[in-house]
């Protein structure tokens, strides 16, 4: 049995790029809480012994916030405190984070002359480390840059969450990790603002995750529906289509499209693939059976046509033109009803069959041409015979009858003429025959004793009625006399007509 997964396209598992490790340095930045060898010593908890605030502690004059300047917890320049990012659709592919201007570390901390570094938050002032690689201003700038690096990481997380380009769960984890590191971060800047921003990222990560999940489910449903439609189409092709070439091409197109559709649930995808695979197997099985039947039919057609070629070859030498031509027509009907043999064999068999036909019909045409030439000569001979024959039955009927018999004998001896001249020549002969026949009939009617006797009988009847009229007149029977005279007149007319007919003949 064929494996239903054979030929199945495999799907590469894609995953979102991992979020940066909390506190990890971005290209061209330093890691908060790290150290530059040989330059800075930083701490994340208790102040270094001997490096705490001087007696009378508090911020170093000039080291705290400037009079009238923003105090601890003031919004970062160019931003708004507590701004909450909004989850966006995950279809955005590229994120370009906004590069914030460098912060002013002097507003949020100081570096003492002895190198001790301090940061000020809403919870108060906290020692973050010691600067030994330069003067206090350089140290303050250094820890400010550390803060800017940390703020950049937060900005990247916000941008990733807003655009939906990353995994919201990973973004939340990274934000939580950064948030936990803020109390020990060796940076000088508005840590309270960063905390609020990170809180907003954590808060909205769940909503962004829900949006991403919903969109992923919609995409999965769309892809599932597309594969469902492809599987249904494949099933229809597999069970119904007989357009083997087009259907086979379409199944391959479906497979190519299938490979491009990702993100379908594995179990559902397996079931849909089995449907497609089964449909393809069904189509291949039906197509194979069709062509197997076709091969058998073509083999049988080849045998039948070979027999027809043998019969045609046997008839090709016949000179019985009419019946053989009819036999060839019957063979051609059988040939068409035999179906197609395999292409090469069918072409060769037809060539042989046609060659046998051509031999016979070429011979028949040659014989017909020879016969036509003979018939044309016969027509000319009959024309000449008619031209020199003069028969006039009105002058001598017996001589005319003798000449006609001689003409008919010679006419038959000459033979057949072309079909197109037959009617004309036969018409001329029939005209001569008719003239002689009519003369014979006329002579016979004139000498017919029955016609003469019939005319004499009519005259006798006339005499009888005239005698009856005379007797009736003598007896004084006027009406009888008139009736007898009328009948006598009628018979006289009939007698005249009979005598005229005999005279005309």
CSV table of C-alpha atoms in Angstrom, one decimal:
chain,number,residue,atom,x,y,z
A,1,UNK,CA,0.0,0.0,0.0
A,2,UNK,CA,1.3,3.4,-0.9
A,3,UNK,CA,2.2,5.6,2.1
A,4,UNK,CA,-0.3,8.4,2.2
A,5,UNK,CA,2.5,10.7,3.3
A,6,UNK,CA,4.7,9.8,0.4
A,7,UNK,CA,5.6,13.0,-1.5
A,8,UNK,CA,4.1,15.1,1.3
A,9,UNK,CA,5.7,18.6,1.5
A,10,UNK,CA,7.5,19.3,4.8
A,11,UNK,CA,7.0,22.5,6.6
A,12,UNK,CA,9.9,24.3,8.2
A,13,UNK,CA,9.2,25.4,11.8
A,14,UNK,CA,9.7,29.1,12.2
A,15,UNK,CA,10.1,30.9,15.5
A,16,UNK,CA,10.4,34.4,16.5
A,17,UNK,CA,13.8,35.8,17.1
A,18,UNK,CA,14.6,35.6,20.8
A,19,UNK,CA,14.3,38.8,22.7
A,20,UNK,CA,17.6,40.3,23.9
A,21,UNK,CA,18.7,39.1,27.3
A,22,UNK,CA,17.8,41.6,29.9
A,23,UNK,CA,20.7,44.0,30.3
A,24,UNK,CA,22.5,42.5,27.3
A,25,UNK,CA,24.5,45.0,25.3
A,26,UNK,CA,23.3,46.1,21.9
A,27,UNK,CA,25.8,46.7,19.2
A,28,UNK,CA,27.9,49.7,20.1
A,29,UNK,CA,26.6,49.9,23.7
A,30,UNK,CA,27.8,48.8,27.2
A,31,UNK,CA,26.0,46.4,29.5
A,32,UNK,CA,24.4,48.1,32.4
A,33,UNK,CA,25.8,46.8,35.6
A,34,UNK,CA,29.0,45.7,33.8
A,35,UNK,CA,32.4,47.3,34.2
A,36,UNK,CA,35.1,48.7,32.0
A,37,UNK,CA,38.3,46.9,33.1
A,38,UNK,CA,40.9,49.3,34.6
A,39,UNK,CA,38.5,52.2,34.7
A,40,UNK,CA,35.4,51.8,36.8
A,41,UNK,CA,34.4,49.8,39.9
A,42,UNK,CA,30.6,49.6,40.3
A,43,UNK,CA,28.5,48.0,42.9
A,44,UNK,CA,24.9,47.0,42.9
A,45,UNK,CA,24.1,46.9,46.7
A,46,UNK,CA,25.9,48.4,49.7
A,47,UNK,CA,28.4,51.3,49.2
A,48,UNK,CA,32.0,50.4,49.0
A,49,UNK,CA,33.7,50.9,52.4
A,50,UNK,CA,35.2,54.3,52.6
A,51,UNK,CA,33.4,55.5,49.5
A,52,UNK,CA,30.1,56.5,51.1
A,53,UNK,CA,28.8,60.1,51.4
A,54,UNK,CA,31.0,62.5,53.3
A,55,UNK,CA,29.9,63.6,56.7
A,56,UNK,CA,27.1,65.9,56.5
A,57,UNK,CA,26.0,63.8,53.5
A,58,UNK,CA,23.5,64.6,51.0
A,59,UNK,CA,24.1,65.5,47.4
A,60,UNK,CA,27.3,67.2,46.6
A,61,UNK,CA,26.9,70.9,46.0
A,62,UNK,CA,26.3,71.3,42.4
A,63,UNK,CA,25.9,67.6,41.9
A,64,UNK,CA,22.1,67.3,42.4
A,65,UNK,CA,19.4,68.6,40.2
A,66,UNK,CA,19.7,72.2,39.2
A,67,UNK,CA,17.4,74.7,40.9
A,68,UNK,CA,14.2,74.9,39.1
A,69,UNK,CA,15.1,71.7,37.1
A,70,UNK,CA,13.2,68.5,37.2
A,71,UNK,CA,13.5,66.5,40.3
A,72,UNK,CA,13.5,62.7,40.7
A,73,UNK,CA,10.9,61.0,38.8
A,74,UNK,CA,10.5,63.7,36.2
A,75,UNK,CA,9.5,62.6,32.7
A,76,UNK,CA,12.4,61.9,30.3
A,77,UNK,CA,12.9,64.7,27.8
A,78,UNK,CA,11.1,64.0,24.6
A,79,UNK,CA,8.9,61.3,26.2
A,80,UNK,CA,5.8,61.2,28.5
A,81,UNK,CA,5.8,59.5,31.8
A,82,UNK,CA,3.7,56.4,31.9
A,83,UNK,CA,3.1,56.3,28.2
A,84,UNK,CA,1.6,52.9,27.4
A,85,UNK,CA,2.4,51.1,24.2
A,86,UNK,CA,-0.5,49.6,22.3
A,87,UNK,CA,-0.3,46.1,20.8
A,88,UNK,CA,-0.5,46.2,17.0
A,89,UNK,CA,-1.1,43.7,14.3
A,90,UNK,CA,1.6,41.1,13.8
A,91,UNK,CA,1.7,41.7,10.1
A,92,UNK,CA,4.3,44.5,10.4
A,93,UNK,CA,7.6,43.0,9.3
A,94,UNK,CA,10.2,45.7,10.1
A,95,UNK,CA,10.7,47.8,13.2
A,96,UNK,CA,12.9,50.9,13.3
A,97,UNK,CA,13.0,52.1,16.9
A,98,UNK,CA,13.1,55.8,17.6
A,99,UNK,CA,16.5,56.9,18.7
A,100,UNK,CA,16.0,59.1,21.8
A,101,UNK,CA,18.4,62.0,22.5
A,102,UNK,CA,21.0,61.4,25.1
A,103,UNK,CA,19.7,62.0,28.7
A,104,UNK,CA,21.1,64.5,31.2
A,105,UNK,CA,22.6,62.4,34.0
A,106,UNK,CA,23.2,65.5,36.2
A,107,UNK,CA,19.4,65.6,36.8
A,108,UNK,CA,19.3,62.1,38.3
A,109,UNK,CA,22.6,61.6,40.1
A,110,UNK,CA,26.2,62.6,40.7
A,111,UNK,CA,29.8,61.5,41.0
A,112,UNK,CA,31.7,62.7,44.0
A,113,UNK,CA,35.3,63.9,43.8
A,114,UNK,CA,36.5,60.6,45.3
A,115,UNK,CA,34.7,58.8,42.4
A,116,UNK,CA,31.6,57.5,44.3
A,117,UNK,CA,28.6,57.4,42.0
A,118,UNK,CA,25.0,58.0,43.1
A,119,UNK,CA,21.6,57.8,41.4
A,120,UNK,CA,18.5,59.5,42.6
A,121,UNK,CA,15.1,57.8,42.4
A,122,UNK,CA,11.7,58.3,44.0
A,123,UNK,CA,13.0,56.0,46.8
A,124,UNK,CA,15.9,58.3,47.5
A,125,UNK,CA,19.6,58.3,46.6
A,126,UNK,CA,21.5,55.1,46.0
A,127,UNK,CA,25.2,54.4,45.5
A,128,UNK,CA,25.8,52.5,42.3
A,129,UNK,CA,29.6,52.3,42.1
A,130,UNK,CA,32.9,54.1,41.9
A,131,UNK,CA,34.6,56.0,39.1
A,132,UNK,CA,38.4,56.0,39.1
A,133,UNK,CA,39.3,56.5,35.4
A,134,UNK,CA,38.9,60.3,35.3
A,135,UNK,CA,37.3,63.3,36.8
A,136,UNK,CA,33.7,63.4,38.2
A,137,UNK,CA,32.3,64.9,35.0
A,138,UNK,CA,33.6,62.1,32.9
A,139,UNK,CA,32.3,59.6,35.4
A,140,UNK,CA,28.8,61.2,35.3
A,141,UNK,CA,28.8,61.1,31.5
A,142,UNK,CA,29.9,57.4,31.6
A,143,UNK,CA,27.0,56.4,33.9
A,144,UNK,CA,24.7,58.5,31.7
A,145,UNK,CA,25.7,56.6,28.7
A,146,UNK,CA,25.0,53.4,30.6
A,147,UNK,CA,21.5,54.7,31.2
A,148,UNK,CA,21.0,55.5,27.6
A,149,UNK,CA,22.0,52.0,26.6
A,150,UNK,CA,19.4,50.6,29.1
A,151,UNK,CA,16.8,53.1,27.8
A,152,UNK,CA,17.5,51.9,24.2
A,153,UNK,CA,16.8,48.3,25.3
A,154,UNK,CA,13.5,49.4,26.7
A,155,UNK,CA,12.7,51.3,23.5
A,156,UNK,CA,13.4,48.2,21.5
A,157,UNK,CA,11.0,46.2,23.6
A,158,UNK,CA,8.3,48.9,23.2
A,159,UNK,CA,8.8,49.0,19.5
A,160,UNK,CA,8.6,45.2,19.3
A,161,UNK,CA,5.4,45.1,21.3
A,162,UNK,CA,3.8,48.0,19.4
A,163,UNK,CA,4.6,46.5,15.9
A,164,UNK,CA,3.9,42.9,16.9
A,165,UNK,CA,7.1,41.7,15.2
A,166,UNK,CA,8.2,39.5,18.1
A,167,UNK,CA,6.8,37.0,20.6
A,168,UNK,CA,4.7,39.0,23.1
A,169,UNK,CA,5.5,36.4,25.8
A,170,UNK,CA,9.3,36.8,25.3
A,171,UNK,CA,8.9,40.5,25.2
A,172,UNK,CA,7.1,40.4,28.5
A,173,UNK,CA,9.8,38.1,30.0
A,174,UNK,CA,12.5,40.5,28.8
A,175,UNK,CA,10.7,43.5,30.2
A,176,UNK,CA,10.2,41.8,33.6
A,177,UNK,CA,13.8,40.9,33.8
A,178,UNK,CA,14.9,44.5,33.0
A,179,UNK,CA,12.4,45.8,35.6
A,180,UNK,CA,13.8,43.5,38.3
A,181,UNK,CA,17.4,44.7,37.4
A,182,UNK,CA,16.6,48.4,37.8
A,183,UNK,CA,17.0,48.6,41.6
A,184,UNK,CA,20.6,47.4,41.1
A,185,UNK,CA,21.4,49.0,37.8
A,186,UNK,CA,24.7,50.9,37.7
A,187,UNK,CA,23.4,53.8,35.6
A,188,UNK,CA,22.5,57.4,36.2
A,189,UNK,CA,19.2,58.6,34.6
A,190,UNK,CA,15.5,58.6,35.1
A,191,UNK,CA,15.1,55.1,36.4
A,192,UNK,CA,11.5,55.8,37.5
A,193,UNK,CA,10.5,56.6,33.9
A,194,UNK,CA,12.1,53.4,32.7
A,195,UNK,CA,10.2,51.5,35.4
A,196,UNK,CA,6.9,53.0,34.3
A,197,UNK,CA,7.7,52.2,30.7
A,198,UNK,CA,8.6,48.6,31.5
A,199,UNK,CA,5.5,48.3,33.6
A,200,UNK,CA,3.5,49.4,30.6
A,201,UNK,CA,5.3,46.8,28.4
A,202,UNK,CA,4.5,44.1,30.9
A,203,UNK,CA,0.9,45.2,31.2
A,204,UNK,CA,0.3,45.3,27.5
A,205,UNK,CA,2.2,42.1,26.6
A,206,UNK,CA,-0.8,39.9,27.5
A,207,UNK,CA,-3.1,42.0,25.2
A,208,UNK,CA,-0.5,41.9,22.4
A,209,UNK,CA,-0.2,38.1,22.9
A,210,UNK,CA,-4.0,37.8,22.7
A,211,UNK,CA,-4.0,39.8,19.5
A,212,UNK,CA,-1.2,37.8,18.0
A,213,UNK,CA,-2.9,34.6,19.0
A,214,UNK,CA,-6.2,35.7,17.4
A,215,UNK,CA,-4.4,36.7,14.2
A,216,UNK,CA,-2.5,33.4,14.1
A,217,UNK,CA,-5.8,31.6,14.6
A,218,UNK,CA,-7.4,33.6,11.7
A,219,UNK,CA,-4.4,32.8,9.5
A,220,UNK,CA,-4.5,29.2,10.5
A,221,UNK,CA,-8.2,29.0,9.7
A,222,UNK,CA,-7.7,30.7,6.3
A,223,UNK,CA,-4.8,28.3,5.5
A,224,UNK,CA,-6.9,25.3,6.7
A,225,UNK,CA,-9.8,26.4,4.5
A,226,UNK,CA,-7.5,26.8,1.5
A,227,UNK,CA,-6.1,23.3,2.0
A,228,UNK,CA,-9.7,22.0,2.5
A,229,UNK,CA,-10.7,23.5,-0.8
A,230,UNK,CA,-7.6,22.0,-2.5
A,231,UNK,CA,-8.4,18.6,-1.0
A,232,UNK,CA,-12.0,18.8,-2.1
A,233,UNK,CA,-11.0,19.8,-5.6
A,234,UNK,CA,-8.5,16.9,-5.7
A,235,UNK,CA,-11.2,14.5,-4.6
A,236,UNK,CA,-13.5,15.6,-7.4
A,237,UNK,CA,-10.7,15.2,-9.9
A,238,UNK,CA,-9.8,11.8,-8.5
A,239,UNK,CA,-13.3,10.5,-8.7
A,240,UNK,CA,-14.8,12.2,-11.8
A,241,UNK,CA,-12.3,13.7,-14.2
A,242,UNK,CA,-11.5,11.9,-17.5
A,243,UNK,CA,-9.4,14.7,-18.9
A,244,UNK,CA,-6.3,12.8,-18.0
A,245,UNK,CA,-3.7,15.3,-19.2
A,246,UNK,CA,-5.4,18.5,-17.8
A,247,UNK,CA,-6.4,16.7,-14.6
A,248,UNK,CA,-2.9,15.4,-14.0
A,249,UNK,CA,-1.4,18.8,-14.5
A,250,UNK,CA,-3.9,20.3,-12.1
A,251,UNK,CA,-3.1,17.8,-9.4
A,252,UNK,CA,0.6,18.8,-9.7
A,253,UNK,CA,-0.4,22.5,-9.4
A,254,UNK,CA,-2.4,21.7,-6.3
A,255,UNK,CA,0.6,20.0,-4.8
A,256,UNK,CA,2.8,23.0,-5.6
A,257,UNK,CA,0.3,25.3,-4.0
A,258,UNK,CA,-0.1,22.9,-1.0
A,259,UNK,CA,3.6,23.3,-0.2
A,260,UNK,CA,3.3,27.0,0.1
A,261,UNK,CA,0.5,26.9,2.7
A,262,UNK,CA,1.9,26.8,6.3
A,263,UNK,CA,0.7,27.1,9.8
A,264,UNK,CA,-2.1,24.4,9.7
A,265,UNK,CA,-2.7,22.3,12.8
A,266,UNK,CA,-0.6,19.2,12.5
A,267,UNK,CA,-3.5,16.8,13.1
A,268,UNK,CA,-5.8,18.6,10.7
A,269,UNK,CA,-3.0,18.9,8.1
A,270,UNK,CA,-2.3,15.2,8.3
A,271,UNK,CA,-6.0,14.4,7.7
A,272,UNK,CA,-6.2,16.8,4.7
A,273,UNK,CA,-3.0,15.4,3.3
A,274,UNK,CA,-4.4,11.9,3.5
A,275,UNK,CA,-7.5,13.1,1.6
A,276,UNK,CA,-5.3,14.7,-1.1
A,277,UNK,CA,-3.1,11.6,-1.3
A,278,UNK,CA,-6.0,9.3,-1.6
A,279,UNK,CA,-7.6,11.4,-4.3
A,280,UNK,CA,-4.4,11.4,-6.2
A,281,UNK,CA,-4.0,7.6,-5.9
A,282,UNK,CA,-7.7,7.2,-7.0
A,283,UNK,CA,-7.0,9.4,-10.1
A,284,UNK,CA,-3.8,7.5,-10.9
A,285,UNK,CA,-5.6,4.2,-10.5
A,286,UNK,CA,-8.5,5.2,-12.8
A,287,UNK,CA,-6.1,6.7,-15.4
A,288,UNK,CA,-4.0,3.5,-15.3
A,289,UNK,CA,-7.1,1.4,-15.8
A,290,UNK,CA,-8.3,3.6,-18.7
A,291,UNK,CA,-5.1,3.4,-20.6
A,292,UNK,CA,-4.9,-0.4,-19.9
A,293,UNK,CA,-8.3,-0.8,-21.4
A,294,UNK,CA,-7.3,1.5,-24.3
A,295,UNK,CA,-4.2,-0.6,-24.9
A,296,UNK,CA,-6.4,-3.7,-25.0
A,297,UNK,CA,-8.8,-2.1,-27.4
A,298,UNK,CA,-6.0,-0.9,-29.6
A,299,UNK,CA,-4.5,-4.3,-29.7
A,300,UNK,CA,-7.8,-5.8,-30.8
A,301,UNK,CA,-8.2,-3.0,-33.4
A,302,UNK,CA,-4.7,-3.9,-34.7
A,303,UNK,CA,-5.7,-7.5,-35.2
A,304,UNK,CA,-8.9,-6.5,-37.0
A,305,UNK,CA,-7.1,-4.1,-39.3
A,306,UNK,CA,-4.5,-6.6,-40.1
A,307,UNK,CA,-7.3,-8.9,-41.4
A,308,UNK,CA,-8.8,-6.1,-43.4
A,309,UNK,CA,-5.4,-5.4,-45.0
A,310,UNK,CA,-5.1,-9.0,-46.0
A,311,UNK,CA,-8.6,-9.0,-47.6
A,312,UNK,CA,-7.9,-5.7,-49.4
A,313,UNK,CA,-4.6,-7.1,-50.7
A,314,UNK,CA,-6.5,-10.1,-52.1
A,315,UNK,CA,-9.0,-7.9,-53.8
A,316,UNK,CA,-6.5,-5.5,-55.3
A,317,UNK,CA,-5.9,-7.8,-58.4
A,318,UNK,CA,-9.5,-8.3,-59.2
A,319,UNK,CA,-10.9,-7.1,-62.6
A,320,UNK,CA,-14.5,-7.6,-61.6
A,321,UNK,CA,-14.8,-3.8,-61.3
A,322,UNK,CA,-18.3,-3.2,-59.9
A,323,UNK,CA,-18.5,-5.9,-57.2
A,324,UNK,CA,-14.9,-5.4,-56.1
A,325,UNK,CA,-15.4,-1.6,-55.8
A,326,UNK,CA,-18.4,-2.3,-53.6
A,327,UNK,CA,-16.4,-4.7,-51.5
A,328,UNK,CA,-13.7,-2.1,-51.0
A,329,UNK,CA,-16.4,0.3,-49.8
A,330,UNK,CA,-17.5,-2.3,-47.3
A,331,UNK,CA,-13.9,-2.8,-46.1
A,332,UNK,CA,-13.6,0.9,-45.5
A,333,UNK,CA,-16.7,1.0,-43.4
A,334,UNK,CA,-15.3,-1.9,-41.3
A,335,UNK,CA,-12.0,-0.1,-41.0
A,336,UNK,CA,-13.6,3.0,-39.5
A,337,UNK,CA,-15.6,0.8,-37.1
A,338,UNK,CA,-12.5,-1.0,-35.9
A,339,UNK,CA,-11.2,1.9,-33.8
A,340,UNK,CA,-7.6,3.0,-33.5
A,341,UNK,CA,-4.6,0.7,-33.2
A,342,UNK,CA,-1.4,1.9,-31.6
A,343,UNK,CA,-0.2,5.0,-33.5
A,344,UNK,CA,2.8,3.5,-35.3
A,345,UNK,CA,1.0,0.3,-36.2
A,346,UNK,CA,-2.2,2.1,-37.2
A,347,UNK,CA,-0.3,4.4,-39.6
A,348,UNK,CA,1.6,1.4,-41.1
A,349,UNK,CA,-1.6,-0.6,-41.5
A,350,UNK,CA,-3.5,2.3,-43.1
A,351,UNK,CA,-0.6,2.7,-45.5
A,352,UNK,CA,-0.9,-0.9,-46.6
A,353,UNK,CA,-4.7,-0.8,-46.8
A,354,UNK,CA,-4.6,2.4,-48.9
A,355,UNK,CA,-1.9,0.9,-51.2
A,356,UNK,CA,-4.2,-2.1,-51.9
A,357,UNK,CA,-7.1,0.2,-52.7
A,358,UNK,CA,-4.9,2.3,-55.0
A,359,UNK,CA,-3.7,-0.7,-57.0
A,360,UNK,CA,-7.3,-1.8,-57.7
A,361,UNK,CA,-8.7,1.6,-58.5
A,362,UNK,CA,-5.7,2.5,-60.6
A,363,UNK,CA,-6.3,-0.7,-62.7
A,364,UNK,CA,-10.0,0.1,-62.9
A,365,UNK,CA,-9.3,3.6,-64.0
A,366,UNK,CA,-6.9,2.4,-66.7
A,367,UNK,CA,-9.5,-0.1,-67.9
A,368,UNK,CA,-12.1,2.6,-67.9
A,369,UNK,CA,-9.9,4.9,-69.9
A,370,UNK,CA,-9.3,2.2,-72.5
A,371,UNK,CA,-13.1,1.4,-72.6
A,372,UNK,CA,-13.9,5.1,-72.9
A,373,UNK,CA,-11.6,5.4,-75.9
A,374,UNK,CA,-13.3,2.3,-77.5
A,375,UNK,CA,-16.7,3.8,-76.8
A,376,UNK,CA,-15.7,7.1,-78.3
A,377,UNK,CA,-14.7,5.3,-81.5
A,378,UNK,CA,-18.0,3.4,-81.5
A,379,UNK,CA,-19.9,6.7,-81.2
A,380,UNK,CA,-18.0,8.0,-84.2
A,381,UNK,CA,-18.8,4.8,-86.2
A,382,UNK,CA,-22.6,5.1,-85.4
A,383,UNK,CA,-22.6,8.8,-86.4
A,384,UNK,CA,-21.0,7.8,-89.7
A,385,UNK,CA,-23.6,4.9,-90.2
A,386,UNK,CA,-26.5,7.3,-89.6
A,387,UNK,CA,-25.0,9.8,-92.0
A,388,UNK,CA,-24.9,7.4,-94.9
A,389,UNK,CA,-28.2,5.7,-94.2
A,390,UNK,CA,-31.3,7.1,-96.1
A,391,UNK,CA,-34.6,5.4,-95.5
A,392,UNK,CA,-37.9,6.8,-96.9
A,393,UNK,CA,-40.9,4.5,-96.3
A,394,UNK,CA,-43.2,6.8,-98.2
A,395,UNK,CA,-41.5,5.8,-101.5
A,396,UNK,CA,-40.9,2.1,-101.0
A,397,UNK,CA,-42.1,0.5,-97.8
A,398,UNK,CA,-40.5,-2.9,-98.4
A,399,UNK,CA,-37.1,-1.4,-99.3
A,400,UNK,CA,-37.4,0.8,-96.2
A,401,UNK,CA,-38.1,-2.2,-93.9
A,402,UNK,CA,-35.1,-4.1,-95.4
A,403,UNK,CA,-32.8,-1.1,-95.0
A,404,UNK,CA,-33.9,-0.7,-91.4
A,405,UNK,CA,-33.0,-4.3,-90.6
A,406,UNK,CA,-29.6,-3.9,-92.1
A,407,UNK,CA,-29.1,-0.6,-90.1
A,408,UNK,CA,-30.0,-2.3,-86.8
A,409,UNK,CA,-27.7,-5.2,-87.4
A,410,UNK,CA,-24.7,-2.9,-88.1
A,411,UNK,CA,-25.7,-0.7,-85.1
A,412,UNK,CA,-25.6,-3.6,-82.7
A,413,UNK,CA,-22.3,-4.9,-84.2
A,414,UNK,CA,-20.6,-1.6,-83.5
A,415,UNK,CA,-21.1,-1.8,-79.7
A,416,UNK,CA,-21.5,0.6,-76.8
A,417,UNK,CA,-20.9,4.3,-76.8
A,418,UNK,CA,-20.0,6.8,-74.0
A,419,UNK,CA,-22.9,7.4,-71.6
A,420,UNK,CA,-23.2,11.1,-72.4
A,421,UNK,CA,-23.7,10.3,-76.2
A,422,UNK,CA,-26.0,7.3,-75.8
A,423,UNK,CA,-29.3,9.2,-75.6
A,424,UNK,CA,-28.6,11.3,-78.6
A,425,UNK,CA,-27.6,8.4,-80.9
A,426,UNK,CA,-30.3,6.1,-79.7
A,427,UNK,CA,-32.8,8.9,-80.3
A,428,UNK,CA,-31.8,9.2,-83.9
A,429,UNK,CA,-32.1,5.4,-84.5
A,430,UNK,CA,-35.5,5.4,-82.7
A,431,UNK,CA,-36.8,8.1,-85.1
A,432,UNK,CA,-35.9,6.1,-88.2
A,433,UNK,CA,-37.5,3.0,-86.6
A,434,UNK,CA,-40.7,4.9,-85.8
A,435,UNK,CA,-41.0,6.3,-89.3
A,436,UNK,CA,-40.9,2.8,-90.8
A,437,UNK,CA,-43.2,1.4,-88.2
A,438,UNK,CA,-45.8,4.1,-88.7
A,439,UNK,CA,-45.8,3.5,-92.5
A,440,UNK,CA,-46.4,-0.2,-91.9
A,441,UNK,CA,-49.3,0.5,-89.5
A,442,UNK,CA,-50.9,2.9,-92.0
A,443,UNK,CA,-50.8,0.5,-94.8
A,444,UNK,CA,-52.3,-2.2,-92.7
A,445,UNK,CA,-55.2,0.0,-91.6
A,446,UNK,CA,-56.0,0.9,-95.2
A,447,UNK,CA,-56.3,-2.7,-96.2
A,448,UNK,CA,-58.3,-3.8,-93.2
A,449,UNK,CA,-61.4,-5.8,-94.4
A,450,UNK,CA,-63.3,-5.2,-91.2
A,451,UNK,CA,-63.2,-1.4,-91.7
A,452,UNK,CA,-64.5,-1.7,-95.3
A,453,UNK,CA,-67.3,-4.2,-94.2
A,454,UNK,CA,-68.3,-1.9,-91.3
A,455,UNK,CA,-68.7,1.1,-93.8
A,456,UNK,CA,-70.9,-1.1,-96.1
A,457,UNK,CA,-73.1,-2.2,-93.1
A,458,UNK,CA,-73.7,1.4,-92.3
A,459,UNK,CA,-74.9,2.1,-95.9
A,460,UNK,CA,-77.3,-0.9,-95.7
A,461,UNK,CA,-78.8,0.5,-92.5
A,462,UNK,CA,-79.4,3.9,-94.3
A,463,UNK,CA,-81.2,2.1,-97.1
A,464,UNK,CA,-83.4,0.2,-94.6
A,465,UNK,CA,-84.5,3.3,-92.8
A,466,UNK,CA,-85.2,5.2,-96.0
A,467,UNK,CA,-87.4,2.3,-97.2
A,468,UNK,CA,-89.3,2.4,-93.9
A,469,UNK,CA,-89.9,6.1,-94.3
A,470,UNK,CA,-91.3,5.7,-97.8
A,471,UNK,CA,-93.8,3.0,-96.6
A,472,UNK,CA,-94.9,5.2,-93.7
A,473,UNK,CA,-95.5,8.1,-95.9
A,474,UNK,CA,-97.6,6.0,-98.3
A,475,UNK,CA,-99.6,4.8,-95.3
A,476,UNK,CA,-100.1,8.3,-94.1
A,477,UNK,CA,-98.0,7.8,-91.0
A,478,UNK,CA,-96.2,11.1,-91.0
A,479,UNK,CA,-94.6,10.8,-87.6
A,480,UNK,CA,-93.3,7.3,-88.3
A,481,UNK,CA,-91.9,8.5,-91.6
A,482,UNK,CA,-90.1,11.4,-90.0
A,483,UNK,CA,-88.6,9.2,-87.3
A,484,UNK,CA,-87.3,6.7,-89.9
A,485,UNK,CA,-85.8,9.5,-92.0
A,486,UNK,CA,-84.0,10.9,-88.9
A,487,UNK,CA,-82.5,7.5,-88.1
A,488,UNK,CA,-81.5,7.1,-91.8
A,489,UNK,CA,-79.7,10.4,-91.6
A,490,UNK,CA,-77.8,9.3,-88.5
A,491,UNK,CA,-76.6,6.1,-90.1
A,492,UNK,CA,-75.6,8.0,-93.2
A,493,UNK,CA,-73.3,10.2,-91.2
A,494,UNK,CA,-71.7,7.2,-89.5
A,495,UNK,CA,-71.2,5.5,-92.9
A,496,UNK,CA,-69.6,8.6,-94.3
A,497,UNK,CA,-67.2,8.8,-91.3
A,498,UNK,CA,-66.2,5.1,-91.7
A,499,UNK,CA,-65.6,5.5,-95.4
A,500,UNK,CA,-63.5,8.6,-94.8
A,501,UNK,CA,-61.4,6.8,-92.3
A,502,UNK,CA,-60.7,4.0,-94.8
A,503,UNK,CA,-59.8,6.5,-97.5
A,504,UNK,CA,-57.4,8.4,-95.2
A,505,UNK,CA,-55.5,5.3,-94.3
